[in-house]
Backbone as ProteinMPNN parsed JSONL, in Angstrom:
{"seq_chain_A": "MRRVIQSLLIATLLGTTLAGCVVAPVHPRRPPPPPIVEVIPVAPAPSYHWVAGHYSWHAGQWLWTPGHWRY", "coords_chain_A": {"N_chain_A": [[-42.248, 14.907, 6.286], [-40.851, 16.336, 4.377], [-38.603, 17.104, 5.823], [-37.302, 14.656, 6.197], [-36.59, 13.949, 3.568], [-34.921, 16.086, 3.015], [-32.883, 15.616, 4.893], [-31.898, 13.155, 3.947], [-30.932, 13.973, 1.446], [-28.89, 15.743, 2.207], [-27.217, 13.956, 3.589], [-26.512, 12.251, 1.476], [-25.158, 14.018, -0.27], [-23.049, 14.787, 1.416], [-21.773, 12.316, 1.828], [-20.997, 11.711, -0.812], [-19.24, 13.819, -1.304], [-17.214, 13.357, 0.627], [-16.301, 10.902, -0.235], [-14.708, 11.5, -2.359], [-12.355, 12.391, -1.291], [-8.874, 12.076, -0.919], [-6.357, 10.572, 0.869], [-3.134, 11.249, 0.981], [-0.052, 9.501, 1.229], [2.687, 10.281, 3.431], [5.572, 11.454, 1.987], [8.915, 10.366, 2.056], [11.857, 12.283, 2.872], [14.316, 11.477, 2.088], [15.909, 9.298, -0.282], [15.355, 5.727, -0.783], [17.624, 3.242, 0.612], [20.253, 1.5, -1.239], [19.135, -1.448, -3.0], [19.03, -4.611, -1.32], [21.15, -7.319, -2.025], [19.842, -10.298, -2.961], [19.936, -13.801, -2.497], [18.453, -16.015, -4.498], [16.473, -18.645, -3.556], [15.892, -22.143, -4.392], [12.999, -22.817, -6.295], [9.894, -23.789, -4.811], [8.136, -25.266, -6.324], [7.445, -25.869, -9.837], [5.484, -24.032, -10.721], [5.654, -21.709, -9.248], [6.584, -18.24, -8.798], [9.18, -15.775, -8.454], [9.103, -13.074, -6.208], [10.635, -10.121, -5.923], [12.57, -8.616, -3.251], [11.969, -5.488, -1.513], [12.178, -2.014, -0.5], [10.088, -0.287, 1.811], [8.343, 2.588, 2.982], [7.866, 3.186, 6.332], [6.623, 4.245, 9.376], [8.396, 6.444, 9.53], [10.837, 5.492, 8.586], [12.891, 3.546, 6.329], [11.989, 0.283, 5.546], [13.021, -3.032, 4.932], [11.544, -5.422, 2.903], [11.751, -8.744, 2.524], [12.41, -10.825, -0.399], [10.24, -13.356, -1.877], [8.76, -16.544, -2.678], [5.941, -16.954, -4.734], [2.779, -18.354, -5.445]], "CA_chain_A": [[-41.729, 14.203, 5.112], [-39.856, 17.199, 3.746], [-37.391, 17.062, 6.635], [-36.649, 13.376, 5.921], [-35.988, 14.069, 2.23], [-33.821, 17.04, 3.141], [-31.8, 14.928, 5.607], [-31.321, 12.174, 3.03], [-30.187, 14.707, 0.437], [-27.67, 16.229, 2.84], [-26.359, 12.798, 3.841], [-26.003, 11.788, 0.185], [-24.158, 14.983, -0.735], [-21.89, 14.698, 2.294], [-21.092, 11.06, 1.51], [-20.372, 11.847, -2.124], [-18.117, 14.742, -1.162], [-16.137, 12.716, 1.38], [-15.773, 9.776, -1.002], [-13.723, 12.026, -3.284], [-11.137, 12.772, -0.573], [-7.769, 11.13, -1.001], [-5.332, 10.819, 1.87], [-1.852, 10.901, 0.371], [0.961, 9.14, 2.22], [3.796, 11.217, 3.601], [6.737, 11.003, 1.227], [10.164, 10.586, 2.79], [12.756, 13.304, 2.32], [15.525, 10.843, 1.545], [15.607, 8.129, -1.108], [15.648, 4.459, -0.102], [18.99, 2.737, 0.434], [20.362, 0.579, -2.376], [18.495, -2.73, -2.7], [19.859, -5.685, -0.78], [21.325, -8.408, -2.988], [19.243, -11.512, -2.407], [20.208, -15.076, -3.142], [17.139, -16.608, -4.731], [16.51, -20.09, -3.325], [15.229, -22.991, -5.38], [11.541, -22.712, -6.242], [9.265, -24.944, -4.193], [7.458, -26.024, -7.38], [7.621, -25.168, -11.112], [4.475, -23.004, -10.978], [5.898, -20.547, -8.404], [7.443, -17.193, -9.358], [9.895, -15.019, -7.436], [8.768, -11.665, -5.991], [11.864, -9.534, -5.374], [12.44, -7.788, -2.061], [11.917, -4.052, -1.763], [12.045, -1.139, 0.655], [8.85, 0.477, 1.92], [8.427, 3.626, 3.992], [6.957, 2.875, 7.426], [6.938, 4.87, 10.671], [9.526, 7.357, 9.429], [12.084, 4.854, 8.184], [12.798, 2.559, 5.258], [12.036, -1.099, 6.015], [13.231, -3.991, 3.863], [10.665, -6.579, 2.82], [12.521, -9.716, 1.738], [11.75, -11.502, -1.509], [9.605, -14.613, -1.528], [8.132, -17.282, -3.764], [4.486, -16.829, -4.739], [2.103, -19.292, -6.35]], "C_chain_A": [[-40.62, 15.018, 4.439], [-38.525, 17.16, 4.486], [-36.603, 15.77, 6.382], [-35.934, 13.434, 4.575], [-34.782, 15.004, 2.282], [-32.627, 16.385, 3.844], [-31.115, 13.903, 4.715], [-30.474, 12.85, 1.955], [-28.857, 15.212, 1.008], [-26.699, 15.073, 3.092], [-25.743, 12.275, 2.548], [-24.915, 12.721, -0.339], [-22.89, 14.93, 0.114], [-21.091, 13.433, 2.0], [-20.363, 11.121, 0.184], [-19.145, 12.746, -2.053], [-16.94, 14.069, -0.45], [-15.533, 11.536, 0.636], [-14.693, 10.238, -1.979], [-12.416, 12.43, -2.616], [-10.094, 11.666, -0.686], [-6.747, 11.527, 0.053], [-4.011, 10.321, 1.293], [-0.845, 10.535, 1.462], [2.063, 10.193, 2.29], [5.003, 10.652, 2.871], [8.005, 11.314, 2.009], [11.035, 11.637, 2.1], [14.004, 12.692, 1.714], [15.138, 9.605, 0.732], [15.918, 6.837, -0.338], [17.097, 4.052, -0.302], [19.055, 1.831, -0.799], [19.721, -0.767, -2.024], [19.506, -3.75, -2.182], [19.946, -6.788, -1.829], [20.809, -9.686, -2.329], [19.688, -12.733, -3.201], [18.857, -15.773, -3.272], [17.224, -18.118, -4.523], [15.759, -20.842, -4.427], [13.716, -22.877, -5.193], [10.936, -23.964, -5.609], [8.528, -25.835, -5.199], [7.604, -25.236, -8.675], [6.643, -24.007, -11.334], [4.668, -21.737, -10.129], [6.75, -19.517, -9.141], [8.008, -16.337, -8.215], [9.418, -13.575, -7.4], [9.966, -11.059, -5.274], [11.576, -8.698, -4.13], [12.463, -6.312, -2.415], [11.853, -3.293, -0.437], [10.673, -0.486, 0.623], [8.998, 1.446, 3.091], [7.402, 3.332, 5.08], [7.471, 3.512, 8.711], [8.216, 5.703, 10.622], [10.848, 6.723, 9.068], [11.825, 3.869, 7.043], [12.92, 1.166, 5.859], [12.15, -2.035, 4.817], [12.223, -5.13, 3.99], [11.386, -7.598, 1.955], [11.697, -10.346, 0.622], [11.174, -12.84, -1.07], [9.034, -15.27, -2.777], [6.618, -17.164, -3.628], [3.906, -17.758, -5.787], [1.193, -18.555, -7.285]], "O_chain_A": [[-39.605, 14.479, 3.998], [-37.459, 17.179, 3.871], [-35.373, 15.792, 6.357], [-34.785, 13.005, 4.466], [-33.751, 14.737, 1.664], [-31.484, 16.581, 3.432], [-29.889, 13.792, 4.722], [-29.41, 12.346, 1.597], [-27.82, 15.113, 0.352], [-25.501, 15.198, 2.838], [-24.572, 11.895, 2.531], [-23.87, 12.263, -0.8], [-21.782, 15.02, -0.415], [-19.863, 13.478, 1.931], [-19.237, 10.637, 0.067], [-18.124, 12.458, -2.677], [-15.795, 14.202, -0.883], [-14.369, 11.201, 0.854], [-13.848, 9.439, -2.383], [-11.459, 12.779, -3.307], [-10.402, 10.481, -0.563], [-6.326, 12.682, 0.119], [-3.803, 9.117, 1.139], [-0.793, 11.19, 2.503], [2.326, 10.902, 1.319], [5.408, 9.513, 3.106], [8.148, 12.405, 2.561], [10.944, 11.839, 0.889], [14.678, 13.331, 0.906], [14.145, 8.945, 1.038], [16.659, 6.86, 0.644], [17.732, 4.464, -1.272], [18.019, 1.442, -1.338], [19.762, -1.181, -0.865], [20.677, -3.741, -2.562], [18.943, -7.151, -2.445], [21.289, -10.092, -1.271], [19.799, -12.689, -4.426], [18.205, -16.079, -2.274], [17.964, -18.8, -5.232], [15.089, -20.246, -5.269], [13.221, -22.844, -4.066], [11.413, -25.073, -5.846], [8.323, -27.022, -4.946], [7.866, -24.034, -8.623], [6.964, -23.081, -12.078], [3.906, -20.783, -10.285], [7.546, -19.874, -10.01], [7.392, -16.198, -7.159], [9.335, -12.922, -8.44], [10.277, -11.44, -4.146], [10.487, -8.146, -3.974], [12.924, -5.931, -3.491], [11.519, -3.858, 0.605], [10.151, -0.167, -0.445], [9.692, 1.157, 4.067], [6.207, 3.237, 4.798], [8.631, 3.33, 9.08], [9.02, 5.676, 11.553], [11.892, 7.356, 9.226], [10.698, 3.424, 6.825], [13.862, 0.897, 6.605], [11.463, -1.856, 3.812], [12.074, -5.724, 5.058], [11.613, -7.348, 0.771], [10.468, -10.397, 0.681], [11.558, -13.39, -0.038], [8.851, -14.619, -3.806], [6.08, -17.265, -2.525], [4.464, -17.928, -6.871], [0.536, -19.173, -8.123]]}, "name": "protein", "num_of_chains": 1, "seq": "MRRVIQSLLIATLLGTTLAGCVVAPVHPRRPPPPPIVEVIPVAPAPSYHWVAGHYSWHAGQWLWTPGHWRY"}
């Protein structure tokens, strides 16, 4: 019984310790390029709002995510 309690305690402490770990993304050495000028199309409905495009760092390069309408 003591061995079971000891194993559970170790597993709990290990889980708690690992839950506090944060894996930080690698930050690029160069800033993103200037934003691309987007022509905003007509909204599909009055309740939609525009989400502007942006650059994101992926696989060692800046990738442009175009803007889109969101409900």
